[in-house]
Amino acid sequence: MEKILEVNDLELSFHTFAGEVKAIRGVNFDLKKGETLAIVGESGSGKSVTTKAIMRLLPESSSEFKNGQILFNGKDLTKLSDKEMQKIRGKDISMIFQDPMTSLNPTMTIGNQIMEPILKHQKVSKTEARKVAVDLLRLVGMPKPEARIKQYPHQFSGGQRQRIVIAIALACNPQILIADEPTTALDVTIQAQILELMKDLQKKIDTSIIFITHDLGVVANVADRVAVMYGGKIVEIGTVDEIFYNPQHPYTWGLLSSMPSLDTAEAKLYAIPGTPPDLLYPPKGDAFALRSDYALKIDLEEAPPFFKVSDTHSAATWLLHPDAPEVEPPLAIVERMKKFPGSRYYEGTEGGTY
Amino acid sequence: MAKYITRRVFYMFITFFLIATATFFLMKALPGSPISSASKLSPTQLAVVEAKYGLDQPIPVQYAKYMLNLAQGDLGNSFQFKNASVTDLIIDRLGPSMLLGTQGLVLGVAIGILLGMIAALRQNTIWDYGSTFVAIIGISIPSFVFATFLQYWLAVEWKIFPVGLWKDGWVSSVLPSIALAMGPLATASRFIRTEMIEVLSSDYITLAKSKGATGFEVAFKHAFRNALIPLVTVLGPLAAGLLTGSLVIEQIFAIPGIGEQFVKSIMSNDFSIIMGTTLFFSAFLIVVIFLVDVLYGIIDPRIRLSGGKD
């Protein structure tokens, strides 16, 4: 498939009073046309910052690109001027935010808010833009769109507001849609509706989605591929099945083990011990080593490179090095791996269903 | 909305009534009367004059009479200005005061908003510090000190504007208006700066940016209206400040405005003018505060104006 976005060796720092915070420390991934890439990781792992860097929405005064490229259709977004970037934002790349209660302008009718990107990026009259806005509202499942377009955000519920935010993001049929935890602030029943809506719309307008979340249940539902971020780096990337059923990085093991599931007999839910690294003073080796039960001596000294597991799957852990000792992953993970053809614990016959 | 306004108007009348009552009794509690300074009069003559104006009656009776007249829109006659009607006196003096007040408020708020916006958009730069400096000056230097400076440099030294008086038409109003504008300017710029900085960091501004809006559009189309609410809140007190501020400014520039007449009346115990002017100021303020409340609803659709429970 055609690559639409390529992030190469991206490094980004924030300048704070305490010093330089290395929020992104060499991130590589690509996004293919029409696919959904989920970026997962705990708070502070750099997932939001990565996407805000793609949109160039970070404060210019305190953030700095140290290295790397963000190639969108061959153009390096890190090098574009503000003016050039404004032509891309909302038209080619758009974004859905976490909290629908605060992401709409309270003093502007939702019609005007939806029409804004249309009027900005397309040569259409106000009447036509209004028509598009009504169609968009209908598309995202808002009843009586003609009447509601004149209303203000406070007259809508949280789920409805997120639908409006989605309508704004889709206004110009973007090639990339970045969804930054779009369901985190919604209650569970609404979450499911919004996820269904996004999947539906993706099919209709054929857009690529970068989906940020820390909810692995959501990932399994929406994503084609998954990138696991930790301490400003991607530690493992692969297809959904590869990440869920053949994880390689100890951090991914931890993440998956701390996800409650119906078939685990254990009464206690696993929690990864310790706290995320301080990116003011990032650790020398593998950032996860200090919290990991599987850390090797070299993990503390040298950051692991990416080892290929398959064509679509790679992980940055020394455990995949040919000289590394064989370790036994946690029980829950072994159970998962048993279902995955190609993993070393696979129990079924080749080509079986999983 | 109609219900809300009816309700508010009712409360406005009650407020007005209470102010009138309080002013009346406070004034009567002061020693002396409009004619007590006329020492040339003999006690008999004094008694005659007092009887003529009803000043010999018990205070509650005087109060009832005054309020009855007030209800009919009659503010009584002045003691010092040859029995002229207070209403006419106030209307005569209204022009200059209103012109100064309005010009001062509009000028101050407009420049204040501009300075505040610049400071917020160029936070922690020389623009920001400059605007802060102006605001500090505006707040800490009283308007009469500023007025004297303006008079000295712009009128006496450079002779651009008249020093005082109300003889040269609009030009006479420039210096006093600038002097009056300093307070609102400082307040407006501080309020707008703080609120703009807060608003600019909110989620909906990030969303506006993510739509491809330019810096200008973000600031004026999205942020400005949301940053106005706190400023609108202080507009009422600001208007009040201008009215009371103009007492001093009108004295300094020798402008025949309400303020100047008010001060004179207090000195000569001219009851009816003191009452009339106070009531006029109060009515003005009450209306301004009402308008501010209506303005809230226009600026922010979340602030609903409703009649409340039945």
Short mmCIF file of C-alpha atoms in Angstrom, two decimals, chain B residues 4-300:
data_model
loop_
_atom_site.label_atom_id
_atom_site.label_comp_id
_atom_site.label_asym_id
_atom_site.label_seq_id
_atom_site.Cartn_x
_atom_site.Cartn_y
_atom_site.Cartn_z
CA TYR B 4 -36.55 38.95 32.75
CA ILE B 5 -36.55 42.60 31.72
CA THR B 6 -39.82 43.33 33.54
CA ARG B 7 -38.43 41.76 36.65
CA ARG B 8 -35.18 43.68 36.39
CA VAL B 9 -36.95 47.00 35.84
CA PHE B 10 -38.99 46.40 38.97
CA TYR B 11 -35.83 45.78 40.99
CA MET B 12 -34.20 48.82 39.44
CA PHE B 13 -37.04 50.99 40.78
CA ILE B 14 -36.65 49.50 44.25
CA THR B 15 -32.90 50.17 44.19
CA PHE B 16 -33.55 53.70 43.07
CA PHE B 17 -36.10 54.25 45.84
CA LEU B 18 -33.68 52.95 48.49
CA ILE B 19 -30.89 55.18 47.24
CA ALA B 20 -33.20 58.21 47.26
CA THR B 21 -34.29 57.47 50.83
CA ALA B 22 -30.75 56.90 52.10
CA THR B 23 -29.42 60.05 50.44
CA PHE B 24 -32.28 62.13 51.80
CA PHE B 25 -31.73 61.14 55.42
CA LEU B 26 -27.93 61.28 55.19
CA MET B 27 -28.18 64.79 53.87
CA LYS B 28 -30.57 65.86 56.60
CA ALA B 29 -28.20 64.41 59.18
CA LEU B 30 -25.58 66.97 58.13
CA PRO B 31 -25.44 70.19 60.14
CA GLY B 32 -26.61 73.39 58.48
CA SER B 33 -29.14 74.19 55.81
CA PRO B 34 -29.09 76.03 52.47
CA ILE B 35 -29.88 79.27 54.17
CA SER B 36 -27.86 78.93 57.37
CA SER B 37 -24.85 80.50 55.66
CA ALA B 38 -26.83 83.62 54.90
CA SER B 39 -25.86 85.25 58.20
CA LYS B 40 -27.22 88.61 57.19
CA LEU B 41 -30.74 87.39 57.77
CA SER B 42 -32.40 88.02 61.12
CA PRO B 43 -33.94 85.07 62.96
CA THR B 44 -37.43 86.19 61.95
CA GLN B 45 -36.41 86.43 58.31
CA LEU B 46 -34.80 83.00 58.55
CA ALA B 47 -38.01 81.56 59.95
CA VAL B 48 -39.98 83.08 57.08
CA VAL B 49 -37.64 81.66 54.45
CA GLU B 50 -37.57 78.25 56.15
CA ALA B 51 -41.33 78.18 56.24
CA LYS B 52 -41.46 79.11 52.57
CA TYR B 53 -39.33 76.15 51.56
CA GLY B 54 -40.92 73.83 54.09
CA LEU B 55 -37.67 73.44 56.00
CA ASP B 56 -39.44 74.07 59.32
CA GLN B 57 -41.49 70.91 59.02
CA PRO B 58 -40.50 67.63 60.66
CA ILE B 59 -38.07 65.60 58.55
CA PRO B 60 -40.49 62.69 57.84
CA VAL B 61 -42.97 65.17 56.41
CA GLN B 62 -40.27 66.76 54.26
CA TYR B 63 -39.29 63.29 53.12
CA ALA B 64 -42.85 62.35 52.17
CA LYS B 65 -43.25 65.59 50.25
CA TYR B 66 -39.98 65.13 48.41
CA MET B 67 -40.77 61.55 47.43
CA LEU B 68 -44.23 62.53 46.22
CA ASN B 69 -42.72 65.20 44.02
CA LEU B 70 -40.04 62.79 42.85
CA ALA B 71 -42.68 60.27 41.85
CA GLN B 72 -44.09 62.95 39.58
CA GLY B 73 -40.67 63.60 38.11
CA ASP B 74 -40.17 66.88 39.98
CA LEU B 75 -36.74 67.25 41.55
CA GLY B 76 -37.59 70.58 43.17
CA ASN B 77 -35.90 73.94 42.80
CA SER B 78 -32.36 74.96 43.55
CA PHE B 79 -31.59 77.20 46.48
CA GLN B 80 -28.44 78.77 45.11
CA PHE B 81 -29.35 79.32 41.45
CA LYS B 82 -32.27 81.70 41.79
CA ASN B 83 -34.93 79.05 42.17
CA ALA B 84 -34.12 77.40 38.85
CA SER B 85 -35.61 73.90 38.53
CA VAL B 86 -33.12 71.16 39.38
CA THR B 87 -34.13 69.15 36.32
CA ASP B 88 -33.28 72.08 34.06
CA LEU B 89 -29.99 72.69 35.85
CA ILE B 90 -28.94 69.07 35.44
CA ILE B 91 -29.96 68.94 31.78
CA ASP B 92 -28.03 72.16 31.12
CA ARG B 93 -24.90 70.67 32.62
CA LEU B 94 -25.39 67.20 31.21
CA GLY B 95 -23.86 67.80 27.78
CA PRO B 96 -20.20 68.38 28.74
CA SER B 97 -20.21 65.63 31.40
CA MET B 98 -21.72 63.04 29.10
CA LEU B 99 -19.33 63.96 26.30
CA LEU B 100 -16.29 63.67 28.60
CA GLY B 101 -17.52 60.45 30.19
CA THR B 102 -18.37 58.75 26.92
CA GLN B 103 -15.20 59.85 25.18
CA GLY B 104 -13.10 58.84 28.15
CA LEU B 105 -14.74 55.43 28.42
CA VAL B 106 -14.66 54.63 24.70
CA LEU B 107 -11.09 55.86 24.27
CA GLY B 108 -9.85 54.12 27.40
CA VAL B 109 -11.57 50.79 26.76
CA ALA B 110 -10.65 50.74 23.06
CA ILE B 111 -6.95 51.45 23.63
CA GLY B 112 -6.97 49.20 26.69
CA ILE B 113 -8.34 46.27 24.68
CA LEU B 114 -5.78 46.87 21.95
CA LEU B 115 -2.88 47.01 24.44
CA GLY B 116 -4.17 43.92 26.25
CA MET B 117 -4.48 41.97 23.00
CA ILE B 118 -0.96 42.93 21.92
CA ALA B 119 0.42 41.99 25.33
CA ALA B 120 -1.31 38.59 25.27
CA LEU B 121 -0.32 37.76 21.69
CA ARG B 122 3.29 38.86 22.25
CA GLN B 123 3.58 37.49 25.76
CA ASN B 124 6.90 38.15 27.53
CA THR B 125 8.24 40.42 24.82
CA ILE B 126 8.96 44.13 24.89
CA TRP B 127 5.33 44.71 23.71
CA ASP B 128 4.00 42.91 26.74
CA TYR B 129 6.24 44.77 29.18
CA GLY B 130 5.41 48.11 27.52
CA SER B 131 1.70 47.48 27.87
CA THR B 132 2.14 46.42 31.50
CA PHE B 133 4.07 49.62 32.16
CA VAL B 134 1.28 51.76 30.70
CA ALA B 135 -1.28 49.88 32.77
CA ILE B 136 0.67 50.35 35.99
CA ILE B 137 0.99 54.06 35.29
CA GLY B 138 -2.70 54.29 34.51
CA ILE B 139 -3.70 52.59 37.73
CA SER B 140 -1.22 54.16 40.11
CA ILE B 141 -1.28 57.79 38.97
CA PRO B 142 -4.56 59.48 39.94
CA SER B 143 -6.42 61.12 37.09
CA PHE B 144 -6.02 64.61 38.54
CA VAL B 145 -2.23 64.29 38.62
CA PHE B 146 -2.32 63.10 35.06
CA ALA B 147 -4.64 65.99 34.17
CA THR B 148 -2.19 68.55 35.51
CA PHE B 149 0.62 67.00 33.48
CA LEU B 150 -1.51 67.15 30.34
CA GLN B 151 -2.39 70.77 31.07
CA TYR B 152 1.21 71.73 31.62
CA TRP B 153 2.73 70.06 28.57
CA LEU B 154 -0.01 70.00 25.94
CA ALA B 155 -1.69 73.27 26.87
CA VAL B 156 0.77 75.59 28.60
CA GLU B 157 4.06 74.55 26.96
CA TRP B 158 3.03 73.36 23.50
CA LYS B 159 -0.28 75.20 23.31
CA ILE B 160 -2.00 72.44 21.33
CA PHE B 161 -5.15 72.33 23.43
CA PRO B 162 -6.85 74.89 25.70
CA VAL B 163 -5.89 74.70 29.37
CA GLY B 164 -9.48 74.60 30.49
CA LEU B 165 -12.99 76.03 30.19
CA TRP B 166 -15.66 75.01 27.72
CA LYS B 167 -15.29 77.72 25.11
CA ASP B 168 -13.53 76.23 22.12
CA GLY B 169 -16.05 73.52 21.32
CA TRP B 170 -14.88 69.93 21.01
CA VAL B 171 -11.18 70.79 21.36
CA SER B 172 -11.86 71.70 25.00
CA SER B 173 -12.96 68.15 25.68
CA VAL B 174 -9.76 66.46 24.47
CA LEU B 175 -7.49 66.85 27.50
CA PRO B 176 -10.12 66.04 30.14
CA SER B 177 -11.22 63.03 28.10
CA ILE B 178 -7.66 61.71 27.92
CA ALA B 179 -7.23 62.26 31.64
CA LEU B 180 -10.43 60.34 32.28
CA ALA B 181 -9.47 57.55 29.88
CA MET B 182 -6.35 56.48 31.78
CA GLY B 183 -8.21 54.49 34.45
CA PRO B 184 -10.41 52.44 32.11
CA LEU B 185 -7.45 52.00 29.77
CA ALA B 186 -5.35 50.40 32.47
CA THR B 187 -8.17 48.22 33.75
CA ALA B 188 -9.24 47.06 30.29
CA SER B 189 -5.71 46.18 29.19
CA ARG B 190 -5.03 44.10 32.30
CA PHE B 191 -8.33 42.24 32.10
CA ILE B 192 -8.00 41.53 28.39
CA ARG B 193 -4.38 40.40 28.70
CA THR B 194 -5.05 37.92 31.50
CA GLU B 195 -8.19 36.53 29.92
CA MET B 196 -6.71 36.31 26.42
CA ILE B 197 -3.73 34.33 27.70
CA GLU B 198 -6.10 31.94 29.42
CA VAL B 199 -8.42 31.63 26.43
CA LEU B 200 -5.54 31.17 23.97
CA SER B 201 -4.41 28.07 25.84
CA SER B 202 -7.85 26.44 25.77
CA ASP B 203 -8.80 23.38 23.75
CA TYR B 204 -11.10 25.15 21.34
CA ILE B 205 -8.27 27.44 20.29
CA THR B 206 -6.14 24.38 19.48
CA LEU B 207 -9.08 23.05 17.49
CA ALA B 208 -9.39 26.37 15.65
CA LYS B 209 -5.68 26.16 14.79
CA SER B 210 -6.09 22.58 13.65
CA LYS B 211 -8.70 23.80 11.15
CA GLY B 212 -6.01 25.94 9.55
CA ALA B 213 -7.06 29.28 11.02
CA THR B 214 -4.40 32.01 10.89
CA GLY B 215 -3.06 33.69 14.01
CA PHE B 216 -5.24 36.72 13.34
CA GLU B 217 -8.39 34.63 12.91
CA VAL B 218 -7.63 32.68 16.05
CA ALA B 219 -7.15 35.85 18.08
CA PHE B 220 -10.08 37.89 16.82
CA LYS B 221 -12.65 35.38 15.59
CA HIS B 222 -12.25 32.78 18.32
CA ALA B 223 -10.47 34.17 21.36
CA PHE B 224 -11.56 37.79 21.62
CA ARG B 225 -15.26 37.28 22.26
CA ASN B 226 -14.53 34.68 24.91
CA ALA B 227 -12.05 37.00 26.60
CA LEU B 228 -14.56 39.85 26.84
CA ILE B 229 -16.74 38.56 29.68
CA PRO B 230 -14.54 39.67 32.62
CA LEU B 231 -14.06 43.09 31.03
CA VAL B 232 -17.81 43.50 30.58
CA THR B 233 -18.22 42.68 34.26
CA VAL B 234 -16.06 45.61 35.31
CA LEU B 235 -17.57 47.99 32.74
CA GLY B 236 -20.31 48.97 35.19
CA PRO B 237 -17.92 49.98 37.98
CA LEU B 238 -15.69 51.59 35.34
CA ALA B 239 -18.56 53.80 34.19
CA ALA B 240 -19.18 54.70 37.82
CA GLY B 241 -15.51 55.54 38.22
CA LEU B 242 -15.71 57.87 35.27
CA LEU B 243 -18.72 59.68 36.69
CA THR B 244 -17.15 60.22 40.08
CA GLY B 245 -13.76 60.85 38.49
CA SER B 246 -15.26 63.58 36.44
CA LEU B 247 -16.08 65.55 39.61
CA VAL B 248 -12.39 66.22 40.04
CA ILE B 249 -11.52 66.50 36.37
CA GLU B 250 -14.29 69.00 35.73
CA GLN B 251 -12.99 71.10 38.62
CA ILE B 252 -9.43 71.04 37.27
CA PHE B 253 -10.40 71.96 33.72
CA ALA B 254 -13.12 74.39 34.90
CA ILE B 255 -15.70 72.61 32.82
CA PRO B 256 -19.35 73.46 33.51
CA GLY B 257 -20.45 69.87 33.97
CA ILE B 258 -22.62 68.07 36.45
CA GLY B 259 -19.66 67.20 38.63
CA GLU B 260 -18.56 70.76 39.03
CA GLN B 261 -22.09 71.84 39.95
CA PHE B 262 -22.36 68.90 42.36
CA VAL B 263 -19.25 69.92 44.28
CA LYS B 264 -20.47 73.52 44.55
CA SER B 265 -23.86 72.36 45.78
CA ILE B 266 -22.36 70.26 48.52
CA MET B 267 -20.36 73.23 49.73
CA SER B 268 -23.45 75.43 49.91
CA ASN B 269 -25.80 72.77 51.30
CA ASP B 270 -28.05 73.01 48.25
CA PHE B 271 -30.25 70.07 49.19
CA SER B 272 -32.29 69.79 46.07
CA ILE B 273 -29.29 69.80 43.72
CA ILE B 274 -27.39 67.27 45.84
CA MET B 275 -30.43 65.01 45.81
CA GLY B 276 -31.08 65.56 42.13
CA THR B 277 -27.51 64.89 41.04
CA THR B 278 -27.09 61.85 43.27
CA LEU B 279 -30.32 60.43 41.96
CA PHE B 280 -29.27 61.14 38.41
CA PHE B 281 -25.90 59.39 38.93
CA SER B 282 -27.65 56.44 40.56
CA ALA B 283 -30.19 56.11 37.78
CA PHE B 284 -27.38 56.21 35.25
CA LEU B 285 -25.42 53.51 37.06
CA ILE B 286 -28.45 51.30 37.54
CA VAL B 287 -29.17 51.46 33.82
CA VAL B 288 -25.51 50.79 32.93
CA ILE B 289 -25.42 47.72 35.17
CA PHE B 290 -28.63 46.49 33.55
CA LEU B 291 -27.18 46.99 30.08
CA VAL B 292 -24.04 45.09 31.12
CA ASP B 293 -26.19 42.14 32.16
CA VAL B 294 -27.97 42.17 28.83
CA LEU B 295 -24.60 42.42 27.09
CA TYR B 296 -23.47 39.20 28.83
CA GLY B 297 -26.22 37.27 27.12
CA ILE B 298 -25.30 38.73 23.76
CA ILE B 299 -21.60 37.89 24.13
CA ASP B 300 -21.96 34.48 25.72
#
